[in-house]
């Protein structure tokens, strides 16, 4: 499936903090970050993967996990993914999900840690 112009433009907008806040969405990149976000119950809009993702055992396992979650997945080439990513060396996966709003009492309840000045 090709990446639509609408999704491509959204990915471009999410590279700026102002747009992320306006859209209420965040861009998650990398194997570990994507897996942790899914496991934490992130409200995923869509996932973009390149052929690189299935070149490692960890990538294959993550793709199986994503497919089990029945998420919207779009495959692109490494060349197409590179300008969409915010990292210098993309790992072959990007995910757009709704920004999670966390209140202080919720963080304290789960054992959050704060530094004070």
PDB file of C-alpha atoms in Angstrom:
ATOM      1  CA  UNK A   1       0.000   0.000   0.000  1.00  0.00           C
ATOM      2  CA  UNK A   2       1.360   3.421  -0.943  1.00  0.00           C
ATOM      3  CA  UNK A   3       1.628   6.209   1.586  1.00  0.00           C
ATOM      4  CA  UNK A   4      -1.119   8.720   0.833  1.00  0.00           C
ATOM      5  CA  UNK A   5      -0.315  12.390   0.349  1.00  0.00           C
ATOM      6  CA  UNK A   6      -2.492  13.157   3.369  1.00  0.00           C
ATOM      7  CA  UNK A   7      -0.404  10.880   5.628  1.00  0.00           C
ATOM      8  CA  UNK A   8       2.837  12.137   4.096  1.00  0.00           C
ATOM      9  CA  UNK A   9       1.867  15.766   4.841  1.00  0.00           C
ATOM     10  CA  UNK A  10       0.789  14.854   8.378  1.00  0.00           C
ATOM     11  CA  UNK A  11       4.160  13.199   9.034  1.00  0.00           C
ATOM     12  CA  UNK A  12       5.874  16.359   7.820  1.00  0.00           C
ATOM     13  CA  UNK A  13       3.776  18.546  10.111  1.00  0.00           C
ATOM     14  CA  UNK A  14       4.469  16.339  13.137  1.00  0.00           C
ATOM     15  CA  UNK A  15       8.149  17.255  12.962  1.00  0.00           C
ATOM     16  CA  UNK A  16       7.349  20.570  14.703  1.00  0.00           C
ATOM     17  CA  UNK A  17       6.198  20.882  18.293  1.00  0.00           C
ATOM     18  CA  UNK A  18       3.553  23.454  17.412  1.00  0.00           C
ATOM     19  CA  UNK A  19       1.920  21.119  14.890  1.00  0.00           C
ATOM     20  CA  UNK A  20       2.107  18.123  17.236  1.00  0.00           C
ATOM     21  CA  UNK A  21       0.275  20.131  19.869  1.00  0.00           C
ATOM     22  CA  UNK A  22      -2.296  21.421  17.367  1.00  0.00           C
ATOM     23  CA  UNK A  23      -2.940  17.944  15.922  1.00  0.00           C
ATOM     24  CA  UNK A  24      -2.852  16.223  19.328  1.00  0.00           C
ATOM     25  CA  UNK A  25      -0.630  13.562  17.769  1.00  0.00           C
ATOM     26  CA  UNK A  26       2.937  12.376  18.257  1.00  0.00           C
ATOM     27  CA  UNK A  27       5.436  10.644  16.022  1.00  0.00           C
ATOM     28  CA  UNK A  28       7.068   7.558  17.536  1.00  0.00           C
ATOM     29  CA  UNK A  29      10.212   6.175  15.882  1.00  0.00           C
ATOM     30  CA  UNK A  30      12.278   3.048  16.397  1.00  0.00           C
ATOM     31  CA  UNK A  31      11.634  -0.560  17.342  1.00  0.00           C
ATOM     32  CA  UNK A  32      11.707  -0.194  21.117  1.00  0.00           C
ATOM     33  CA  UNK A  33       9.728   3.060  21.281  1.00  0.00           C
ATOM     34  CA  UNK A  34       6.989   1.729  18.979  1.00  0.00           C
ATOM     35  CA  UNK A  35       6.665  -1.539  20.923  1.00  0.00           C
ATOM     36  CA  UNK A  36       6.545   0.272  24.270  1.00  0.00           C
ATOM     37  CA  UNK A  37       3.906   2.719  23.015  1.00  0.00           C
ATOM     38  CA  UNK A  38       1.700  -0.111  21.727  1.00  0.00           C
ATOM     39  CA  UNK A  39       2.149  -2.097  24.948  1.00  0.00           C
ATOM     40  CA  UNK A  40       1.234   1.011  26.970  1.00  0.00           C
ATOM     41  CA  UNK A  41      -2.076   1.231  25.120  1.00  0.00           C
ATOM     42  CA  UNK A  42      -1.309   4.101  22.750  1.00  0.00           C
ATOM     43  CA  UNK A  43      -4.167   5.068  20.449  1.00  0.00           C
ATOM     44  CA  UNK A  44      -2.413   4.344  17.148  1.00  0.00           C
ATOM     45  CA  UNK A  45      -3.508   6.132  13.977  1.00  0.00           C
ATOM     46  CA  UNK A  46      -1.132   4.391  11.563  1.00  0.00           C
ATOM     47  CA  UNK A  47       2.278   2.742  11.185  1.00  0.00           C
ATOM     48  CA  UNK A  48       4.777   3.245   8.347  1.00  0.00           C
ATOM     49  CA  UNK A  49       7.430   0.570   7.802  1.00  0.00           C
ATOM     50  CA  UNK A  50      10.245   0.037   5.314  1.00  0.00           C
ATOM     51  CA  UNK A  51      11.794  -3.208   4.123  1.00  0.00           C
ATOM     52  CA  UNK A  52      14.537  -2.699   6.732  1.00  0.00           C
ATOM     53  CA  UNK A  53      12.126  -3.568   9.547  1.00  0.00           C
ATOM     54  CA  UNK A  54      11.973  -7.229   8.575  1.00  0.00           C
ATOM     55  CA  UNK A  55      15.752  -7.636   8.285  1.00  0.00           C
ATOM     56  CA  UNK A  56      16.169  -8.330  12.011  1.00  0.00           C
ATOM     57  CA  UNK A  57      14.601 -10.755  14.452  1.00  0.00           C
ATOM     58  CA  UNK A  58      13.404  -7.859  16.627  1.00  0.00           C
ATOM     59  CA  UNK A  59      11.818  -6.215  13.590  1.00  0.00           C
ATOM     60  CA  UNK A  60      10.042  -9.416  12.565  1.00  0.00           C
ATOM     61  CA  UNK A  61       8.721  -9.888  16.105  1.00  0.00           C
ATOM     62  CA  UNK A  62       7.476  -6.300  16.231  1.00  0.00           C
ATOM     63  CA  UNK A  63       5.711  -6.652  12.875  1.00  0.00           C
ATOM     64  CA  UNK A  64       3.973  -9.799  14.128  1.00  0.00           C
ATOM     65  CA  UNK A  65       2.889  -7.873  17.243  1.00  0.00           C
ATOM     66  CA  UNK A  66       1.598  -4.969  15.111  1.00  0.00           C
ATOM     67  CA  UNK A  67      -0.346  -7.309  12.824  1.00  0.00           C
ATOM     68  CA  UNK A  68      -1.959  -8.997  15.849  1.00  0.00           C
ATOM     69  CA  UNK A  69      -3.104  -5.549  16.999  1.00  0.00           C
ATOM     70  CA  UNK A  70      -4.680  -5.085  13.539  1.00  0.00           C
ATOM     71  CA  UNK A  71      -3.122  -1.642  13.072  1.00  0.00           C
ATOM     72  CA  UNK A  72      -3.137   0.388   9.845  1.00  0.00           C
ATOM     73  CA  UNK A  73       0.263  -0.427   8.261  1.00  0.00           C
ATOM     74  CA  UNK A  74       1.761   1.191   5.164  1.00  0.00           C
ATOM     75  CA  UNK A  75       4.953  -0.202   3.610  1.00  0.00           C
ATOM     76  CA  UNK A  76       7.419   2.115   1.871  1.00  0.00           C
ATOM     77  CA  UNK A  77      11.002   1.859   0.666  1.00  0.00           C
ATOM     78  CA  UNK A  78      13.912   2.891   2.894  1.00  0.00           C
ATOM     79  CA  UNK A  79      14.440   5.812   0.519  1.00  0.00           C
ATOM     80  CA  UNK A  80      10.831   6.996   1.012  1.00  0.00           C
ATOM     81  CA  UNK A  81      10.999   6.597   4.788  1.00  0.00           C
ATOM     82  CA  UNK A  82      14.237   8.550   5.333  1.00  0.00           C
ATOM     83  CA  UNK A  83      12.853  12.087   4.742  1.00  0.00           C
ATOM     84  CA  UNK A  84       9.775  11.327   6.858  1.00  0.00           C
ATOM     85  CA  UNK A  85      11.790  10.262   9.897  1.00  0.00           C
ATOM     86  CA  UNK A  86      13.039  12.685  12.502  1.00  0.00           C
ATOM     87  CA  UNK A  87      16.128  10.585  13.287  1.00  0.00           C
ATOM     88  CA  UNK A  88      19.418  10.567  11.412  1.00  0.00           C
ATOM     89  CA  UNK A  89      19.441   6.773  10.930  1.00  0.00           C
ATOM     90  CA  UNK A  90      15.825   5.504  10.834  1.00  0.00           C
ATOM     91  CA  UNK A  91      15.217   1.944  12.053  1.00  0.00           C
ATOM     92  CA  UNK A  92      12.542   1.341   9.454  1.00  0.00           C
ATOM     93  CA  UNK A  93       9.429   2.147  11.460  1.00  0.00           C
ATOM     94  CA  UNK A  94       7.357   5.238  12.299  1.00  0.00           C
ATOM     95  CA  UNK A  95       4.076   5.328  14.177  1.00  0.00           C
ATOM     96  CA  UNK A  96       1.590   8.150  14.589  1.00  0.00           C
ATOM     97  CA  UNK A  97      -0.528   8.025  17.707  1.00  0.00           C
ATOM     98  CA  UNK A  98      -2.709  10.285  19.782  1.00  0.00           C
ATOM     99  CA  UNK A  99      -0.845  12.295  22.393  1.00  0.00           C
ATOM    100  CA  UNK A 100      -1.588  10.935  25.820  1.00  0.00           C
ATOM    101  CA  UNK A 101      -2.517  13.513  28.439  1.00  0.00           C
ATOM    102  CA  UNK A 102      -1.275  12.489  31.869  1.00  0.00           C
ATOM    103  CA  UNK A 103      -2.266  14.311  35.029  1.00  0.00           C
ATOM    104  CA  UNK A 104       0.040  14.606  38.035  1.00  0.00           C
ATOM    105  CA  UNK A 105      -2.089  12.345  40.296  1.00  0.00           C
ATOM    106  CA  UNK A 106      -1.931   9.619  37.621  1.00  0.00           C
ATOM    107  CA  UNK A 107       1.857   9.821  37.482  1.00  0.00           C
ATOM    108  CA  UNK A 108       2.138   9.710  41.265  1.00  0.00           C
ATOM    109  CA  UNK A 109      -0.158   6.685  41.390  1.00  0.00           C
ATOM    110  CA  UNK A 110       2.150   4.721  39.091  1.00  0.00           C
ATOM    111  CA  UNK A 111       5.280   5.681  41.010  1.00  0.00           C
ATOM    112  CA  UNK A 112       6.530   8.592  38.939  1.00  0.00           C
ATOM    113  CA  UNK A 113       9.700  10.368  39.955  1.00  0.00           C
ATOM    114  CA  UNK A 114      10.212  14.148  39.992  1.00  0.00           C
ATOM    115  CA  UNK A 115      13.235  16.368  40.306  1.00  0.00           C
ATOM    116  CA  UNK A 116      12.821  19.708  41.979  1.00  0.00           C
ATOM    117  CA  UNK A 117      14.986  22.785  41.791  1.00  0.00           C
TER     118      UNK A 117
END
